[in-house]
PDB file of C-alpha atoms in Angstrom:
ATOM      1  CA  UNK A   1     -21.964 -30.073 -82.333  1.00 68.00           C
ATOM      2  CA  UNK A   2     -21.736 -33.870 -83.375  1.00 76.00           C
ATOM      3  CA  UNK A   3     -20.007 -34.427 -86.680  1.00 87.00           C
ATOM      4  CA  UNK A   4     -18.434 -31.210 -86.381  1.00 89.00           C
ATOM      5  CA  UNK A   5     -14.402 -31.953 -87.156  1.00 91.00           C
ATOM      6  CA  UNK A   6     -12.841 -28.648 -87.661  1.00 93.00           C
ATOM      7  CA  UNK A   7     -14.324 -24.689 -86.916  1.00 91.00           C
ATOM      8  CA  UNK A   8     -12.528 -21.949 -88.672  1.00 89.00           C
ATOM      9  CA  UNK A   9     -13.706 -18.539 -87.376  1.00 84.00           C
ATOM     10  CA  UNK A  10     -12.246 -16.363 -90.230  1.00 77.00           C
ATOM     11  CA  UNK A  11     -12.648 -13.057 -88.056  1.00 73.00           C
ATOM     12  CA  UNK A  12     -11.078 -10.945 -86.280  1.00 67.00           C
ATOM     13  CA  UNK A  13     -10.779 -11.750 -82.492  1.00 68.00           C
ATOM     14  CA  UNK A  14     -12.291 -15.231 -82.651  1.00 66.00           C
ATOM     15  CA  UNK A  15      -9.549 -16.718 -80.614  1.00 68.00           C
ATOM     16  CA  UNK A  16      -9.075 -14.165 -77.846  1.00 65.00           C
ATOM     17  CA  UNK A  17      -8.407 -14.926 -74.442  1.00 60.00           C
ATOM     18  CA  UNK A  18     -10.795 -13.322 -72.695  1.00 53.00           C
ATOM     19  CA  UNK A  19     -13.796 -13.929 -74.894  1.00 63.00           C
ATOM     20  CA  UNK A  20     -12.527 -16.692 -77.676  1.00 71.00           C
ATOM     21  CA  UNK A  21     -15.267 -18.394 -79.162  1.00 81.00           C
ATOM     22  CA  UNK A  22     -12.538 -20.410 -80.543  1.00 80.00           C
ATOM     23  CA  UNK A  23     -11.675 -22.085 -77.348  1.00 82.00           C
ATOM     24  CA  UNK A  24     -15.088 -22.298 -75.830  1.00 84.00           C
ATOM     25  CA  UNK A  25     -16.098 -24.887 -79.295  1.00 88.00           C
ATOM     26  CA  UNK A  26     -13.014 -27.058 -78.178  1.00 86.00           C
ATOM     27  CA  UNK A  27     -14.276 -27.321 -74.808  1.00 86.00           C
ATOM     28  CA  UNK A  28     -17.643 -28.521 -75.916  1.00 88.00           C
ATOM     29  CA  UNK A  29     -15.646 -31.202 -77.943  1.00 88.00           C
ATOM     30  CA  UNK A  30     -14.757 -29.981 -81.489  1.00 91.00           C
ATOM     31  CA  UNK A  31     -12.088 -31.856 -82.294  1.00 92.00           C
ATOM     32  CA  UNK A  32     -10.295 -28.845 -83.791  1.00 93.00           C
ATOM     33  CA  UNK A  33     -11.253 -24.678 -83.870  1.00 92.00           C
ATOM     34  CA  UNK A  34      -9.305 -22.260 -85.269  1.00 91.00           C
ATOM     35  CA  UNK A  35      -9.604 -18.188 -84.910  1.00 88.00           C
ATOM     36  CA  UNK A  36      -7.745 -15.300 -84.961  1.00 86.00           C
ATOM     37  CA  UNK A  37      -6.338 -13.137 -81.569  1.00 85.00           C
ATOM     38  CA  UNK A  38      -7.085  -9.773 -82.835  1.00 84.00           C
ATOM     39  CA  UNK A  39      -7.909  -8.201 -85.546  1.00 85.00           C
ATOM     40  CA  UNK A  40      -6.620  -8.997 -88.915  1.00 85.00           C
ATOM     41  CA  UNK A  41      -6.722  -7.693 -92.280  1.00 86.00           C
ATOM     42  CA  UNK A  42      -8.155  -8.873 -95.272  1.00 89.00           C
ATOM     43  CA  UNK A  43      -5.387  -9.861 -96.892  1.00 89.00           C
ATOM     44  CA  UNK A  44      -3.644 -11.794 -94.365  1.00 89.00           C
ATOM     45  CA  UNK A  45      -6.693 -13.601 -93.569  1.00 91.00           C
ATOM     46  CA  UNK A  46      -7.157 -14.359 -97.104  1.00 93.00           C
ATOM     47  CA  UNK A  47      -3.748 -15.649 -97.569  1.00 94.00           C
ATOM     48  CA  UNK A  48      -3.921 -17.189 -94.441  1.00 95.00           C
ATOM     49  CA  UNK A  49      -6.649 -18.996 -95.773  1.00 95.00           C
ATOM     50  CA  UNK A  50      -6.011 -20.224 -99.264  1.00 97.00           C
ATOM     51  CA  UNK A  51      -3.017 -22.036 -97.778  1.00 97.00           C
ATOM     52  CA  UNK A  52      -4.988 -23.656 -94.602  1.00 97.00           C
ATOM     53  CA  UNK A  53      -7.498 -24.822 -96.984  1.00 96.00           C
ATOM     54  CA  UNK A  54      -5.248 -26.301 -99.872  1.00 97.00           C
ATOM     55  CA  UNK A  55      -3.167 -28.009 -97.265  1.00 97.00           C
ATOM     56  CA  UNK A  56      -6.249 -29.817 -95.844  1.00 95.00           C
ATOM     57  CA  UNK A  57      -7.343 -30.855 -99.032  1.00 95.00           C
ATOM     58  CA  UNK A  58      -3.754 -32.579 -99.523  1.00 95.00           C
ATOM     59  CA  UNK A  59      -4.747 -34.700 -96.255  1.00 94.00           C
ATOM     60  CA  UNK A  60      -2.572 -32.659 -93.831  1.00 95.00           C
ATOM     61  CA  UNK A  61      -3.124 -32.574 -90.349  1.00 96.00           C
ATOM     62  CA  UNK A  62      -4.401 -29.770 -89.442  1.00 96.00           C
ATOM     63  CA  UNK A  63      -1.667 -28.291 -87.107  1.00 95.00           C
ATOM     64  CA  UNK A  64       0.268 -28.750 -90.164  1.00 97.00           C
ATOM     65  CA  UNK A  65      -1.969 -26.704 -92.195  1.00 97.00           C
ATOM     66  CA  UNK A  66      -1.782 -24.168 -89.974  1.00 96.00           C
ATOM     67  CA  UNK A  67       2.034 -23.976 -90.507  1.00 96.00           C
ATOM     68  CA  UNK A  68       1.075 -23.713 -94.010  1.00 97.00           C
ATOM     69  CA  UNK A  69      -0.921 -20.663 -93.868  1.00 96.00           C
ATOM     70  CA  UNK A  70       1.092 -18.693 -91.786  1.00 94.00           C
ATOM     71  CA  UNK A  71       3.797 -19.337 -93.996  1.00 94.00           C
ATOM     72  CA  UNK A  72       1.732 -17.907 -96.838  1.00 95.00           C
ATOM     73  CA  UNK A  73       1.110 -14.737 -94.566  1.00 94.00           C
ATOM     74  CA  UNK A  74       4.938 -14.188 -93.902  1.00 92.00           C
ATOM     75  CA  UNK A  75       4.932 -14.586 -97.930  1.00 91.00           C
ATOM     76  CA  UNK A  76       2.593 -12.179 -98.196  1.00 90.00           C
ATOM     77  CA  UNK A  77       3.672  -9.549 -96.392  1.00 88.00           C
ATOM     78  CA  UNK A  78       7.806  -9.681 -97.930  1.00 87.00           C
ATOM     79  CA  UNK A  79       8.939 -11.411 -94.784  1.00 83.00           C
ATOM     80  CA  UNK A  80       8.893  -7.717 -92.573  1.00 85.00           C
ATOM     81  CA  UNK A  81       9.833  -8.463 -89.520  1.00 76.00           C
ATOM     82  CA  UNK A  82       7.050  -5.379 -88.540  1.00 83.00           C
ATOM     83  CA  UNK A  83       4.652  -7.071 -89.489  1.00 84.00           C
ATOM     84  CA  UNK A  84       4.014 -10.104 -87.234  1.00 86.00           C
ATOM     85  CA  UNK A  85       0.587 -11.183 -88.678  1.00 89.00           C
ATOM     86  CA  UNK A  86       1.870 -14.524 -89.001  1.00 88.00           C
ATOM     87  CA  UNK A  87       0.984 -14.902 -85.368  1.00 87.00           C
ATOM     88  CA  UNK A  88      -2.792 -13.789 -85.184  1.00 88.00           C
ATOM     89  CA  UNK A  89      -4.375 -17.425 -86.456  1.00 92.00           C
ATOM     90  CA  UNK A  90      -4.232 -19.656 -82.649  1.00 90.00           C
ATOM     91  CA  UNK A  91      -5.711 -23.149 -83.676  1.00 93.00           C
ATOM     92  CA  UNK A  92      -7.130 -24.960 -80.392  1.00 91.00           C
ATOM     93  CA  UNK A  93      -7.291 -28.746 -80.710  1.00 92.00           C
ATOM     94  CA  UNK A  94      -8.296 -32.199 -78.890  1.00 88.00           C
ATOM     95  CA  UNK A  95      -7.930 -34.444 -81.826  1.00 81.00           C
ATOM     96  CA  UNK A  96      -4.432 -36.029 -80.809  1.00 85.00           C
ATOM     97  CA  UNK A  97      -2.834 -36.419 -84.307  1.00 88.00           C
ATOM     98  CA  UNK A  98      -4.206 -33.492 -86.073  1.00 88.00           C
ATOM     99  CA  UNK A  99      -5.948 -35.777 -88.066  1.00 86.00           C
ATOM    100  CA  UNK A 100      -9.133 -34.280 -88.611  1.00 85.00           C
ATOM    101  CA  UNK A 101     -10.378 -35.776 -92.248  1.00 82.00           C
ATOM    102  CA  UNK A 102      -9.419 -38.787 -94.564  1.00 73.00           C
TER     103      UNK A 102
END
């Protein structure tokens, strides 16, 4: 895993507790890894996504990032308050600034 700065497991239950791949690539020392706690639909994860990736392109940490795209899911989905999805993306992390690029 050397060189590896940042895994984003774009599927559904990629960050679960009881079998989170997620979590296991931060314990072998990825600096950040990034999944989703259950399943998730399309376009959540695709909004979730265009946001997460345009914020780390402006040189945001990437905790900050992921602020950004679950804004863009609340967006998404007209602010219901049924419709948590803004919750499913858990980011695990090591790197102590969120820093992960630049």
């Amino acid at each position: 895993m050397a060189g590896v700065r940042l895994a984003f497991l774009n599927a559904c239950k990629t960050a679960h507790a009881a079998d989170g791949v997620a979590e296991v690539l931060v314990r072998r020392e990825v600096p950040a890894a990034l999944g989703m706690q259950v399943f998730v639909r399309d376009d959540v994860a695709i909004a979730f996504s265009a946001n997460f990736y345009a914020a780390l392109a402006d040189g945001w940490p990437v905790d900050a990032a992921v602020v950004e795209g679950r804004k863009a899911i609340v967006n998404a989905l007209n602010n219901d308050p049924d419709q948590p999805d803004w919750i499913h993306p858990v980011l695990y992390m090591r790197a102590p600034d969120g820093v992960l690029f630049g």
